[in-house]
Short mmCIF file of C-alpha atoms and ligand atoms in Angstrom, two decimals:
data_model
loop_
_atom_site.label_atom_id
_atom_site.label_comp_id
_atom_site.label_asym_id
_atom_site.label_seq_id
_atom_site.Cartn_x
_atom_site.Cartn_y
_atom_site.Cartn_z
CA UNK M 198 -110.21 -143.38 -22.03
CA UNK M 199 -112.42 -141.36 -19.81
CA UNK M 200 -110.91 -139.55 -17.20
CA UNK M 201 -112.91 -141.39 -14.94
CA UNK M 202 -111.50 -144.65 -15.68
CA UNK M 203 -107.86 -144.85 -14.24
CA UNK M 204 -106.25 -147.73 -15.97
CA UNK M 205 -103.06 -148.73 -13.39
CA UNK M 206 -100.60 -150.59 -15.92
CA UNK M 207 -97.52 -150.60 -13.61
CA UNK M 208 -95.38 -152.98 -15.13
CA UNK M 209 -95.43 -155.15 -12.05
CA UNK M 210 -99.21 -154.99 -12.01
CA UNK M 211 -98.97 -156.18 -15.88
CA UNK M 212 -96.69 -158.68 -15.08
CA UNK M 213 -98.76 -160.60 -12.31
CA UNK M 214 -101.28 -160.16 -14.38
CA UNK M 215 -100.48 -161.85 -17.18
CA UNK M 216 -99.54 -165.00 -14.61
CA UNK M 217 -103.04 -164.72 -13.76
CA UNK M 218 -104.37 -165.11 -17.51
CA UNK M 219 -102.00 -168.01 -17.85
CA UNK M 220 -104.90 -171.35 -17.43
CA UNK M 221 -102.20 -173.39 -16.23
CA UNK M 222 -101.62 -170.47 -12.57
CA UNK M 223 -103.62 -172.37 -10.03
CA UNK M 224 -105.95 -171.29 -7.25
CA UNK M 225 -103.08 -170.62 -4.78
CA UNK M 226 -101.03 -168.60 -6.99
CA UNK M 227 -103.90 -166.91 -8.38
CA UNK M 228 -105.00 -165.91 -4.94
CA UNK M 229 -101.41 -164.84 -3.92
CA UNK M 230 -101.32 -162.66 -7.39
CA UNK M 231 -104.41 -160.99 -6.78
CA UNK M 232 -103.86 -159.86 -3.60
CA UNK M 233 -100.19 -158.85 -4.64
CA UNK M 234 -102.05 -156.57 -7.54
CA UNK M 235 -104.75 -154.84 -5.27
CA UNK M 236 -102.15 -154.08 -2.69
CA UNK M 237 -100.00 -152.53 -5.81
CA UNK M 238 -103.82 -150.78 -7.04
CA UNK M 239 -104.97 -149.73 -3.60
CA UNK M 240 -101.58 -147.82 -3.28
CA UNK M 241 -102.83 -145.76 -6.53
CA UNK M 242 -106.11 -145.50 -5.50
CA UNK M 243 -105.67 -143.87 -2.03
CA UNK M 244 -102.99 -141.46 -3.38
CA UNK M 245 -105.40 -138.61 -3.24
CA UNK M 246 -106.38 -139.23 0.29
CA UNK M 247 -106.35 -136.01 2.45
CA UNK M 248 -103.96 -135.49 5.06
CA UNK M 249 -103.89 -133.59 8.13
CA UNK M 250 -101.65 -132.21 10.59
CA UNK M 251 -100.77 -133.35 13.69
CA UNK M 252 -97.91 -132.55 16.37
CA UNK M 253 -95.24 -135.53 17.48
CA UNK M 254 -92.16 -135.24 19.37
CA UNK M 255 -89.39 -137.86 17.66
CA UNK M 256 -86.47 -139.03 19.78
CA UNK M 257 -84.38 -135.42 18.41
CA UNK M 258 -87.12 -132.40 18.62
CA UNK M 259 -90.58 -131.78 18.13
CA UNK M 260 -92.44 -131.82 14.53
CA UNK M 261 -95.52 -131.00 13.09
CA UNK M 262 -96.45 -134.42 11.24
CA UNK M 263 -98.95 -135.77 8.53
CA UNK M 264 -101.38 -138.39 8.78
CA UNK M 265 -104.48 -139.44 6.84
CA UNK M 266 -107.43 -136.96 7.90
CA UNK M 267 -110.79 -138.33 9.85
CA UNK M 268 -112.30 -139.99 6.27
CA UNK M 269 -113.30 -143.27 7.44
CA UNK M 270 -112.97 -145.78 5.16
CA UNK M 271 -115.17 -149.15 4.07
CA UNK M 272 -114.36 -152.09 1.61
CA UNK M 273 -117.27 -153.67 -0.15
CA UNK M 274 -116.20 -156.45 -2.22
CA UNK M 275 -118.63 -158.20 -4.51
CA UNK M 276 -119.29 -162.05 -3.65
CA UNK M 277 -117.58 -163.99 -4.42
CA UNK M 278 -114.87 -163.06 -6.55
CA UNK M 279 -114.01 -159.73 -5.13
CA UNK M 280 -113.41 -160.89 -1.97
CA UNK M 281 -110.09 -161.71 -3.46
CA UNK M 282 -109.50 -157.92 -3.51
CA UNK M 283 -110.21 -157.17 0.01
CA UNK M 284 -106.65 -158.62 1.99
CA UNK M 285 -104.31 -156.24 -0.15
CA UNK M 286 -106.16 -153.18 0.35
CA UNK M 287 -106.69 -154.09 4.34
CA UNK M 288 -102.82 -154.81 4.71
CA UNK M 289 -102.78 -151.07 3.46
CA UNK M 290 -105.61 -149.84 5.18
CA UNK M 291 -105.71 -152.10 8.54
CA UNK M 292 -108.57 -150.34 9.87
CA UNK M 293 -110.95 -149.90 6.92
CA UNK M 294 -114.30 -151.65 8.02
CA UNK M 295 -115.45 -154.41 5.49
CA UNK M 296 -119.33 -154.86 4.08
CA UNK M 297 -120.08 -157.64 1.54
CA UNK M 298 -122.85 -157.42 -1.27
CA UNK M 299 -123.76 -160.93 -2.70
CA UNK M 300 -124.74 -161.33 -6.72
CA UNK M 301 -124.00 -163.87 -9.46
CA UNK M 302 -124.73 -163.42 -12.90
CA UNK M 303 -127.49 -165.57 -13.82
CA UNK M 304 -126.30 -168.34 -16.19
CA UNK M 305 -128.88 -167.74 -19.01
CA UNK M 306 -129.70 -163.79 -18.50
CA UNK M 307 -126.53 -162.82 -17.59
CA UNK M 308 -128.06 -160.20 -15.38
CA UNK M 309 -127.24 -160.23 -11.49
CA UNK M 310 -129.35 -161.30 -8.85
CA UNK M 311 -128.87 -159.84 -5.72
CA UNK M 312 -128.21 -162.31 -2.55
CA UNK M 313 -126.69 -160.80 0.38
CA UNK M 314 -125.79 -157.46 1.64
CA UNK M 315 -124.54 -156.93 4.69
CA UNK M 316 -122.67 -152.88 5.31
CA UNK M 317 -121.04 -150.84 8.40
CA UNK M 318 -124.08 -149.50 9.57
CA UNK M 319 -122.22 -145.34 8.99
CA UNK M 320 -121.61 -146.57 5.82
CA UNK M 321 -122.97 -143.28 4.65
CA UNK M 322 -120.36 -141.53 6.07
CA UNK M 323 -117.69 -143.49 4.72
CA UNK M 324 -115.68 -143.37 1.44
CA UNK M 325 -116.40 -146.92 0.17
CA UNK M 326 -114.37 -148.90 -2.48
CA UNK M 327 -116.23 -151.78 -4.15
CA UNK M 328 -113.85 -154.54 -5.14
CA UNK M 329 -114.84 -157.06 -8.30
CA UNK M 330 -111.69 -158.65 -10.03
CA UNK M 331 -113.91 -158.95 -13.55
CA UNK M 332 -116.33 -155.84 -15.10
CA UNK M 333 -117.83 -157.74 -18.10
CA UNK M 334 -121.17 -156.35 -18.97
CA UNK M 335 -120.83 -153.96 -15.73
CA UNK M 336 -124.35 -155.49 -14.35
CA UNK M 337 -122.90 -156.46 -11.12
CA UNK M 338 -121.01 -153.52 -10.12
CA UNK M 339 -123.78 -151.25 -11.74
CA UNK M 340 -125.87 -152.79 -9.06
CA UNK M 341 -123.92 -152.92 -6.29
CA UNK M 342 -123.13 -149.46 -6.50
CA UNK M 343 -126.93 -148.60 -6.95
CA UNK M 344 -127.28 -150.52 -3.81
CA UNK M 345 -124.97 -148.43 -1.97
CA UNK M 346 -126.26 -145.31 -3.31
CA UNK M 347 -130.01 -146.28 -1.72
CA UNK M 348 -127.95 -146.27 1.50
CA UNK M 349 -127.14 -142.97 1.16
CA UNK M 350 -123.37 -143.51 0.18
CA UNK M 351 -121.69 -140.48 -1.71
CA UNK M 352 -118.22 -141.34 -2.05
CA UNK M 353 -117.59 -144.72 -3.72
CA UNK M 354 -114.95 -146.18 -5.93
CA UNK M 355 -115.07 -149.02 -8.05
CA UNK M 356 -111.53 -151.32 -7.76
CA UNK M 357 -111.62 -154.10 -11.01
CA UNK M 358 -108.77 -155.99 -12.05
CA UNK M 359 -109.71 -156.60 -15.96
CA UNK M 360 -112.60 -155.13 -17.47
CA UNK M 361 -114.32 -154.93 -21.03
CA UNK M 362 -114.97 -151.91 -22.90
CA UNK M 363 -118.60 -152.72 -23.04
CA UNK M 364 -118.80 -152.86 -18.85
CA UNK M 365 -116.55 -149.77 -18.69
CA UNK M 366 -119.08 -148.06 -20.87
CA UNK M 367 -122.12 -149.18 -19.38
CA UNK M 368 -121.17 -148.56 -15.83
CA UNK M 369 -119.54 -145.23 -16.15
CA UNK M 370 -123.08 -143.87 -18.16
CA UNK M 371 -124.83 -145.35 -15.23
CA UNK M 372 -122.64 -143.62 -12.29
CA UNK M 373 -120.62 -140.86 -13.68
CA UNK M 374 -119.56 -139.92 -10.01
CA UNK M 375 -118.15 -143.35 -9.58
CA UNK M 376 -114.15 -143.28 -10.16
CA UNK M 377 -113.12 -146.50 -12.17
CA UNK M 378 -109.77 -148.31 -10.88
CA UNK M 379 -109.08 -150.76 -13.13
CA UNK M 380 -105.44 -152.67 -14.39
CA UNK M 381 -106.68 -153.74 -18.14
CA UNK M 382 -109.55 -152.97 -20.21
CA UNK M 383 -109.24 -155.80 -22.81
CA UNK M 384 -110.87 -156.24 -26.71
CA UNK M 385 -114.46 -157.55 -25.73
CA UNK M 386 -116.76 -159.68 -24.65
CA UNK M 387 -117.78 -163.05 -26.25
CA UNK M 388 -121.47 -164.21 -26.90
CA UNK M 389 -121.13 -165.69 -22.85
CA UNK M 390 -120.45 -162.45 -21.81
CA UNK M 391 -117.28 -163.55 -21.00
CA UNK M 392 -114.23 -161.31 -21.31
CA UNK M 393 -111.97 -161.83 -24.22
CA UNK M 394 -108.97 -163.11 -23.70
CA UNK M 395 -109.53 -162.27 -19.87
CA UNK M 396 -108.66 -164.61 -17.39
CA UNK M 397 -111.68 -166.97 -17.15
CA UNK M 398 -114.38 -167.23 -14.35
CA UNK M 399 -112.61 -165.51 -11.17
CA UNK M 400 -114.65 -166.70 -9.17
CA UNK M 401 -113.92 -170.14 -9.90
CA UNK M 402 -110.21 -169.83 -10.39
CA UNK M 403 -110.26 -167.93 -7.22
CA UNK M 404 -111.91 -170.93 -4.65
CA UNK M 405 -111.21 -173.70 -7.15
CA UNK M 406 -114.82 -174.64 -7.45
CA UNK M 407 -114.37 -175.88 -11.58
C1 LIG Z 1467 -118.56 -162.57 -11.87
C2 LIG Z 1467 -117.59 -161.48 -11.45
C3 LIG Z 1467 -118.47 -160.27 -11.37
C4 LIG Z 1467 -119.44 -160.50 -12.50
C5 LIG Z 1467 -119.01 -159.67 -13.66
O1 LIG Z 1467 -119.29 -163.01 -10.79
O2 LIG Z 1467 -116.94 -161.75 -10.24
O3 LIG Z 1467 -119.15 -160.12 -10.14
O4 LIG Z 1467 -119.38 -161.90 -12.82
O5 LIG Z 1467 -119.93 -159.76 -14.68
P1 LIG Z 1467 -120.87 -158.54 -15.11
O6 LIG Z 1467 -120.01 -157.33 -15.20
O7 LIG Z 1467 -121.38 -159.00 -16.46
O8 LIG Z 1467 -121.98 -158.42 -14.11
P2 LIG Z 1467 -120.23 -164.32 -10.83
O9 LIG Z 1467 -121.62 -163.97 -11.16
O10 LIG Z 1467 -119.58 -165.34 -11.72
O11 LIG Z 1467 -120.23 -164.78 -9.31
P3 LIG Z 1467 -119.07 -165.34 -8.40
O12 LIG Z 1467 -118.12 -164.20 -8.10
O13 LIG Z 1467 -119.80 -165.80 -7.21
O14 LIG Z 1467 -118.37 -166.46 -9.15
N1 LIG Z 1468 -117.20 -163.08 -14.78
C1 LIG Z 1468 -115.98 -163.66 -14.75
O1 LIG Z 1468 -115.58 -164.22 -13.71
N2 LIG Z 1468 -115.24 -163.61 -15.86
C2 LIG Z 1468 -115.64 -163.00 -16.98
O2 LIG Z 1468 -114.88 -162.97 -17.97
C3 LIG Z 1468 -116.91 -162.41 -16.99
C4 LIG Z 1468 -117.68 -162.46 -15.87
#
């Protein structure tokens, strides 16, 4: 796999997962479970964060201590579905500011229409992790991320619980500056565009609209 494309198979991460894939894990569990497993990917995904210096005194003596440097954070999830991404990483990162970009796949095209954006307004200045549990033909986060670019964002991650090989191909040729966080890549996508086996329409299993 390209070193872009960090694939975080913790065995607790595969685990939950695998509840998730189950079609008989309802909306509540499935909700609890993904928040569980972006807490568990976030913790991965910041582990290169810079830190800094700073000077404390403890109840003993004085230290020198480390904290995470001035990098201001955002989370972008992708509506609906990644919104489902967004609590674990903010019980990690309480004060990481939150935008939302809003696209479904259109049923017949299966290309992504956008809907709704709404960002910090120094999103610029921030590093910025997109959320989306499912990269399927990587149209959606492709575009999102394209989005964010015409902002003027720089530094942007992309945080997917299960992808396809055909989205992990198609969006890392489209932004090869855009690391790739993702807990499965499974075998492929079906003639829906679905992935295969996946875990269904996240969306749906997420708000229990089906
Ligand atoms: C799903 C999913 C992704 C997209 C992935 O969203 O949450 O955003 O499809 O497919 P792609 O990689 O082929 O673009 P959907 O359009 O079903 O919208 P929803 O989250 O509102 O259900
Ligand atoms: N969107 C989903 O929610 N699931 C898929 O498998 C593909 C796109």
């Amino acid at each position: 796999m390209d070193q872009q494309v960090h694939v975080i198979d913790h065995p607790l991460i595969q685990h939950k997962l695998s509840i998730m894939r189950n079609e008989e894990t309802g909306s509540k569990d499935f909700r609890q479970l993904l928040t569980e497993i972006s807490m568990l990917m976030g913790y991965e995904l910041s582990r290169d964060l810079e830190l800094e210096d700073y000077e404390i005194e403890t109840p003993i003596c004085h230290m020198t201590a480390k904290r995470i440097a001035g990098r201001k954070l955002a989370i972008v999830p992708i509506l609906r579905a990644g919104m489902g991404m967004v609590d674990g990483l903010l019980s990690l990162i309480p004060v990481a500011k939150v935008g939302h970009i809003g696209l479904y796949r259109d049923e017949e095209t299966h290309k992504p229409v956008e809907y709704f954006c709404k960002l910090p307004f120094d999103i610029e200045e921030r590093l910025v992790i997109v959320t989306d549990p499912m990269l399927a033909t990587g149209g959606s986060s492709i575009d999102a991320v394209t989005m964010l670019k015409k902002r003027g964002c720089k530094r942007i991650r992309l945080m997917c619980l299960v992808a396809a090989p055909e989205g992990v191909k198609a969006f890392t040729e489209a932004h090869p500056d855009v690391e790739v966080y993702v807990a499965a890549v499974d075998e492929k996508l079906n003639e829906n565009c679905y992935i295969v086996p996946g875990l269904g329409d996240a969306g749906d299993r997420i708000f229990g609209t089906k």
